[in-house]
JSON list of C-alpha atoms in Angstrom, two decimals:
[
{"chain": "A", "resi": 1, "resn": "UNK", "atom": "CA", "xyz": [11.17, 33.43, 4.16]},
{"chain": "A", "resi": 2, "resn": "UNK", "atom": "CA", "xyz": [9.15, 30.46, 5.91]},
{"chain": "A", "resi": 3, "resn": "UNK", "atom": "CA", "xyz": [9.73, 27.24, 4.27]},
{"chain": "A", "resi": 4, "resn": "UNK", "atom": "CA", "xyz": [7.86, 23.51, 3.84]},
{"chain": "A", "resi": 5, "resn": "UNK", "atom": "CA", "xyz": [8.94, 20.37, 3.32]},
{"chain": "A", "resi": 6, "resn": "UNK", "atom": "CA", "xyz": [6.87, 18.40, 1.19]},
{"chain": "A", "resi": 7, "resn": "UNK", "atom": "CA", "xyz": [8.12, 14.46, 2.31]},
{"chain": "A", "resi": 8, "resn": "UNK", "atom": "CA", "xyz": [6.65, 12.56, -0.60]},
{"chain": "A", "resi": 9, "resn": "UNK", "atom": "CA", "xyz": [6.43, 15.21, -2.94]},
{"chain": "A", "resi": 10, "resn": "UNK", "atom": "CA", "xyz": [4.32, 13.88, -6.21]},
{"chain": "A", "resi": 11, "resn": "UNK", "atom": "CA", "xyz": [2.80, 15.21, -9.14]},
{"chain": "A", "resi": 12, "resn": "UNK", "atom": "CA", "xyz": [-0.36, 15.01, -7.07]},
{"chain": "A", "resi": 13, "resn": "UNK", "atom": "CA", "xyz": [-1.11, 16.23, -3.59]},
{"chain": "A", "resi": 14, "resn": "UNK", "atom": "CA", "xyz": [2.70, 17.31, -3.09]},
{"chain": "A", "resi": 15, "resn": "UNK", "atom": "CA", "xyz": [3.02, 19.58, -6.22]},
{"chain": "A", "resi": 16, "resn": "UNK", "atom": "CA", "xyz": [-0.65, 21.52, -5.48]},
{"chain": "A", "resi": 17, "resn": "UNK", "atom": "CA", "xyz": [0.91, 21.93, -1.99]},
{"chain": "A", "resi": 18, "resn": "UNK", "atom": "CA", "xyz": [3.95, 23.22, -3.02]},
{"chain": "A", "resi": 19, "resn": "UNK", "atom": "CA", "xyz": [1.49, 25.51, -5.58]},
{"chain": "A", "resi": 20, "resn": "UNK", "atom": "CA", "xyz": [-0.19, 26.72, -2.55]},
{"chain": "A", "resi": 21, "resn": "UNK", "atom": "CA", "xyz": [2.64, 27.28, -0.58]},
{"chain": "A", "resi": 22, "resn": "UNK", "atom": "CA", "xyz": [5.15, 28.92, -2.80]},
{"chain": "A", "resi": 23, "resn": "UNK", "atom": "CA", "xyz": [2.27, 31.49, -4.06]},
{"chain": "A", "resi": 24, "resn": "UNK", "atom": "CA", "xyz": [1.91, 32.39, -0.13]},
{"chain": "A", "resi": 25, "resn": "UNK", "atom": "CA", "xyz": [5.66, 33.08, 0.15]},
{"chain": "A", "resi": 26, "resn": "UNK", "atom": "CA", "xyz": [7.25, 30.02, 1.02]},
{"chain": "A", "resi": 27, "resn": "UNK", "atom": "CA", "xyz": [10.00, 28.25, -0.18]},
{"chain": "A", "resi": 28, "resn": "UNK", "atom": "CA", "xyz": [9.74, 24.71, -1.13]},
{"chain": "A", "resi": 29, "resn": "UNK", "atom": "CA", "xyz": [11.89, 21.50, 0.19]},
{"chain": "A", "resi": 30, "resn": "UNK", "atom": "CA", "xyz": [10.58, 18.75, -2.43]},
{"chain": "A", "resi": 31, "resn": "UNK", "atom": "CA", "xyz": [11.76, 15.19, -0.83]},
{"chain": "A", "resi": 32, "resn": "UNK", "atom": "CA", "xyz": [11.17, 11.79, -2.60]},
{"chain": "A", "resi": 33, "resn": "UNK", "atom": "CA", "xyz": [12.78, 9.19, -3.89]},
{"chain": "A", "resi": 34, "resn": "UNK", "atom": "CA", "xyz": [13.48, 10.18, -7.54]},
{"chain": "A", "resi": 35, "resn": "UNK", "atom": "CA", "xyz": [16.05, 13.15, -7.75]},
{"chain": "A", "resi": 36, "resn": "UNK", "atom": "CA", "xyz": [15.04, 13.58, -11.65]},
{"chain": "A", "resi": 37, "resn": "UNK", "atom": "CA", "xyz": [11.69, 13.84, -10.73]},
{"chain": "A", "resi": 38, "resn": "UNK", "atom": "CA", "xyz": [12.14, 16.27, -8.24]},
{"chain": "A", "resi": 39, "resn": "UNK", "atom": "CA", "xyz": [14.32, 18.50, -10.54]},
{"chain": "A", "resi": 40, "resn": "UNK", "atom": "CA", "xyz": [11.66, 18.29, -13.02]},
{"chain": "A", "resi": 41, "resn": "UNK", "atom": "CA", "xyz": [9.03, 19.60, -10.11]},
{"chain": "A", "resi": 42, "resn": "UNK", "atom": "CA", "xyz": [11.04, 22.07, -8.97]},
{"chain": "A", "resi": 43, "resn": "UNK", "atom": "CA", "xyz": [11.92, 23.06, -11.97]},
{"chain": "A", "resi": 44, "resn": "UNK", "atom": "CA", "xyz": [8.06, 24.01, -12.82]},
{"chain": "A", "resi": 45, "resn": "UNK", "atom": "CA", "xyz": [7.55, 25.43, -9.40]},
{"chain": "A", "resi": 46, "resn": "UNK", "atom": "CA", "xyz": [10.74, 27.89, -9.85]},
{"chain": "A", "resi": 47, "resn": "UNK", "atom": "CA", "xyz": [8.89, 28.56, -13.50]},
{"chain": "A", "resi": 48, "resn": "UNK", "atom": "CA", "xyz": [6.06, 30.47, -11.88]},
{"chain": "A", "resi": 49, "resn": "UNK", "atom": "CA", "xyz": [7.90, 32.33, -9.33]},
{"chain": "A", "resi": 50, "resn": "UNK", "atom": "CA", "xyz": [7.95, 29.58, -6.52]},
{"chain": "A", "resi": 51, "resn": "UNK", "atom": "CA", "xyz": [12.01, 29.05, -4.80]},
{"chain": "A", "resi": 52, "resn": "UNK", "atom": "CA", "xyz": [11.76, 25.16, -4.56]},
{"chain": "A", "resi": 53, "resn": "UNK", "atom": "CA", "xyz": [14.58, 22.46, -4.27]},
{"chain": "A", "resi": 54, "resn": "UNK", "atom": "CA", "xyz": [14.82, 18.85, -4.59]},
{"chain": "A", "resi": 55, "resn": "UNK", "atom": "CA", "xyz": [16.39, 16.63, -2.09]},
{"chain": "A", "resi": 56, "resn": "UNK", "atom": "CA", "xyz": [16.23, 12.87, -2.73]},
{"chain": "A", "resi": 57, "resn": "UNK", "atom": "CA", "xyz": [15.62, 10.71, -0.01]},
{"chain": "A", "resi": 58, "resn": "UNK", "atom": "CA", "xyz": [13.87, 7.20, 0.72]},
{"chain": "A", "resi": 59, "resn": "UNK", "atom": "CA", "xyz": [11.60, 7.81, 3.90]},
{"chain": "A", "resi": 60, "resn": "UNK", "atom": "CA", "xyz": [11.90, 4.21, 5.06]},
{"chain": "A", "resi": 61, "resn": "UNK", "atom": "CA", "xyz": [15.90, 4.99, 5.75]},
{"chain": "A", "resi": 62, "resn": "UNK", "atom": "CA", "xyz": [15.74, 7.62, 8.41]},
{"chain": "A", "resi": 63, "resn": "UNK", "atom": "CA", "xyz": [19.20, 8.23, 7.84]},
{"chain": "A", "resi": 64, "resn": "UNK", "atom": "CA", "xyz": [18.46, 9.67, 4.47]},
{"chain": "A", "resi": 65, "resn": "UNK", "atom": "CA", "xyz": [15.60, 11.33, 5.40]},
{"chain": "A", "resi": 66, "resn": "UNK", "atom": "CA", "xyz": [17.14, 13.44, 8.43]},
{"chain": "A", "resi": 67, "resn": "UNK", "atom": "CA", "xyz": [19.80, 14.13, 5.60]},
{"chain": "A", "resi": 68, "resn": "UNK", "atom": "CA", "xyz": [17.30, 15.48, 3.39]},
{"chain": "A", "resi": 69, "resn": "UNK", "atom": "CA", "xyz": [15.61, 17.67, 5.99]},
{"chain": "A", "resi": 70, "resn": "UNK", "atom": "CA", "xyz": [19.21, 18.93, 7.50]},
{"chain": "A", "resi": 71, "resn": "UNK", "atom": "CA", "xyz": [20.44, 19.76, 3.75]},
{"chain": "A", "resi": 72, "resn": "UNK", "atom": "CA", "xyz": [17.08, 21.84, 2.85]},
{"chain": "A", "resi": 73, "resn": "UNK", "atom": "CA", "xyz": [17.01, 23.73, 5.78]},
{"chain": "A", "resi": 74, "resn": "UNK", "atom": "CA", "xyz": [20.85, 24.77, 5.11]},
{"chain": "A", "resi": 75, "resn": "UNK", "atom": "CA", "xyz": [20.06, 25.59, 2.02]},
{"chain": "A", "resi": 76, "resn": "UNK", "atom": "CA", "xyz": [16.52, 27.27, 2.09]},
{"chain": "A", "resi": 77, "resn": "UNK", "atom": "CA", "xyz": [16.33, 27.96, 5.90]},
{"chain": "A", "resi": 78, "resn": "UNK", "atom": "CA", "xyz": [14.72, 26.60, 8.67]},
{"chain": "A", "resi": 79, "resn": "UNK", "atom": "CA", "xyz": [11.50, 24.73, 8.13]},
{"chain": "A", "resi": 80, "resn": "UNK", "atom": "CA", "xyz": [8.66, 25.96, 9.51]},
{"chain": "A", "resi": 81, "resn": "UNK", "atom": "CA", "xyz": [5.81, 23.78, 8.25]},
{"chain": "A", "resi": 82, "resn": "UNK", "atom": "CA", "xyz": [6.38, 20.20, 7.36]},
{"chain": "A", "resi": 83, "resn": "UNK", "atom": "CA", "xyz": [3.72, 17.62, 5.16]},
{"chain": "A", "resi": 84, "resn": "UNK", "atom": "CA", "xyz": [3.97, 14.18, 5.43]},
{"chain": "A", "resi": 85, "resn": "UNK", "atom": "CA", "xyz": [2.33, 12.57, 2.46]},
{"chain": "A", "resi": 86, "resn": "UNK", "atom": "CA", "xyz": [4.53, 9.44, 1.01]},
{"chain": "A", "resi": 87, "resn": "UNK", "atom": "CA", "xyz": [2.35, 6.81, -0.43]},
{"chain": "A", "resi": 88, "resn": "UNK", "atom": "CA", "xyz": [2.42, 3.99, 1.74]},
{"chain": "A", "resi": 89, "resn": "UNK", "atom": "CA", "xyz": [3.23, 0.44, 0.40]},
{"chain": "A", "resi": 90, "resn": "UNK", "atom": "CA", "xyz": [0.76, -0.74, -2.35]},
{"chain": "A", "resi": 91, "resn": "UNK", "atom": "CA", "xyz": [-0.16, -3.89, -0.25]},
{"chain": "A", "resi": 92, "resn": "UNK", "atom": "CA", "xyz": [-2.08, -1.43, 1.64]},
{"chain": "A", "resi": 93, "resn": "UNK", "atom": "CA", "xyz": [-3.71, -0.13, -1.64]},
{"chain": "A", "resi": 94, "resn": "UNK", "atom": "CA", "xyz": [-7.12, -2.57, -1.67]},
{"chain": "A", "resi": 95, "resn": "UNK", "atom": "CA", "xyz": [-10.67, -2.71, -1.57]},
{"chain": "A", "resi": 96, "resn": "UNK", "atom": "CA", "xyz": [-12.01, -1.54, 1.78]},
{"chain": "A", "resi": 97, "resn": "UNK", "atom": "CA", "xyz": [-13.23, -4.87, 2.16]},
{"chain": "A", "resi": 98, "resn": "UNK", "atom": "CA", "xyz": [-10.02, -6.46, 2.05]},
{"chain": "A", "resi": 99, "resn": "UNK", "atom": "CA", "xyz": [-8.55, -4.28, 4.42]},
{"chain": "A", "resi": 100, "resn": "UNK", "atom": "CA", "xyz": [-7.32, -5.77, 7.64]},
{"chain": "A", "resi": 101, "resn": "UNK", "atom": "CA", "xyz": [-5.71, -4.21, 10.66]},
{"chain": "A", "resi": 102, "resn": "UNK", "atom": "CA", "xyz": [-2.56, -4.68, 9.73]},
{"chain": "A", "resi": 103, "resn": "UNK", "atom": "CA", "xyz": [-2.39, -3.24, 6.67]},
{"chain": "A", "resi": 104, "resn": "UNK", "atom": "CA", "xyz": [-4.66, -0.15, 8.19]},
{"chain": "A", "resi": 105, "resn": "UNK", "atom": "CA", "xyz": [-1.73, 0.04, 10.79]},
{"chain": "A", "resi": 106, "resn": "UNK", "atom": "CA", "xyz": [0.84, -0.22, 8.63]},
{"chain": "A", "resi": 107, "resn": "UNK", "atom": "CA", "xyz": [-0.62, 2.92, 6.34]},
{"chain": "A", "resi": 108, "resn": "UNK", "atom": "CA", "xyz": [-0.92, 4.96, 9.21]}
]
């Protein structure tokens, strides 16, 4: 079974991926920073028939996100397809017209 990983996984974007994805046969890595949370999302996901597992991780330690990534694919298999979502800081959260390079640089 193909899997994702869903780095940032939210109640947003991340959860109508992992929607998508699980109902097309995947299996779901959920990584964030909140293991609760993503107990609670998998949880839902593995309510409607989608395999999906939590693995807590803060993506600004890459230590603990290549742990994440190594412990999902042991447990659900290699990943195939990976989504890269995590909110960046909130500084970078402004209007446009505030925006400066940095910042831009800094979201990307």
């Amino acid at each position: 079974m193909p899997v994702i990983a869903i780095i940032g996984a939210g109640p947003g974007l991340g959860a109508a991926v992992a929607r998508r994805f699980g109902h097309e046969g995947f299996s779901v890595a959920l990584i964030s920073r909140d293991q609760s949370k993503l107990d609670a999302m998998a949880a839902e996901l593995e309510a409607i028939g989608v395999t999906a597992r939590g693995f807590a991780a803060d993506v600004l330690v890459p230590g603990q996100l290549e742990d994440a990534l190594a412990r999902a694919a042991a447990e659900l298999g290699p990943i195939t397809v990976l989504q890269y979502s995590p909110l960046p800081s909130r500084d970078y959260l402004k209007p446009v017209l505030d925006l400066t390079p940095e910042l831009a640089l800094e979201a990307l």
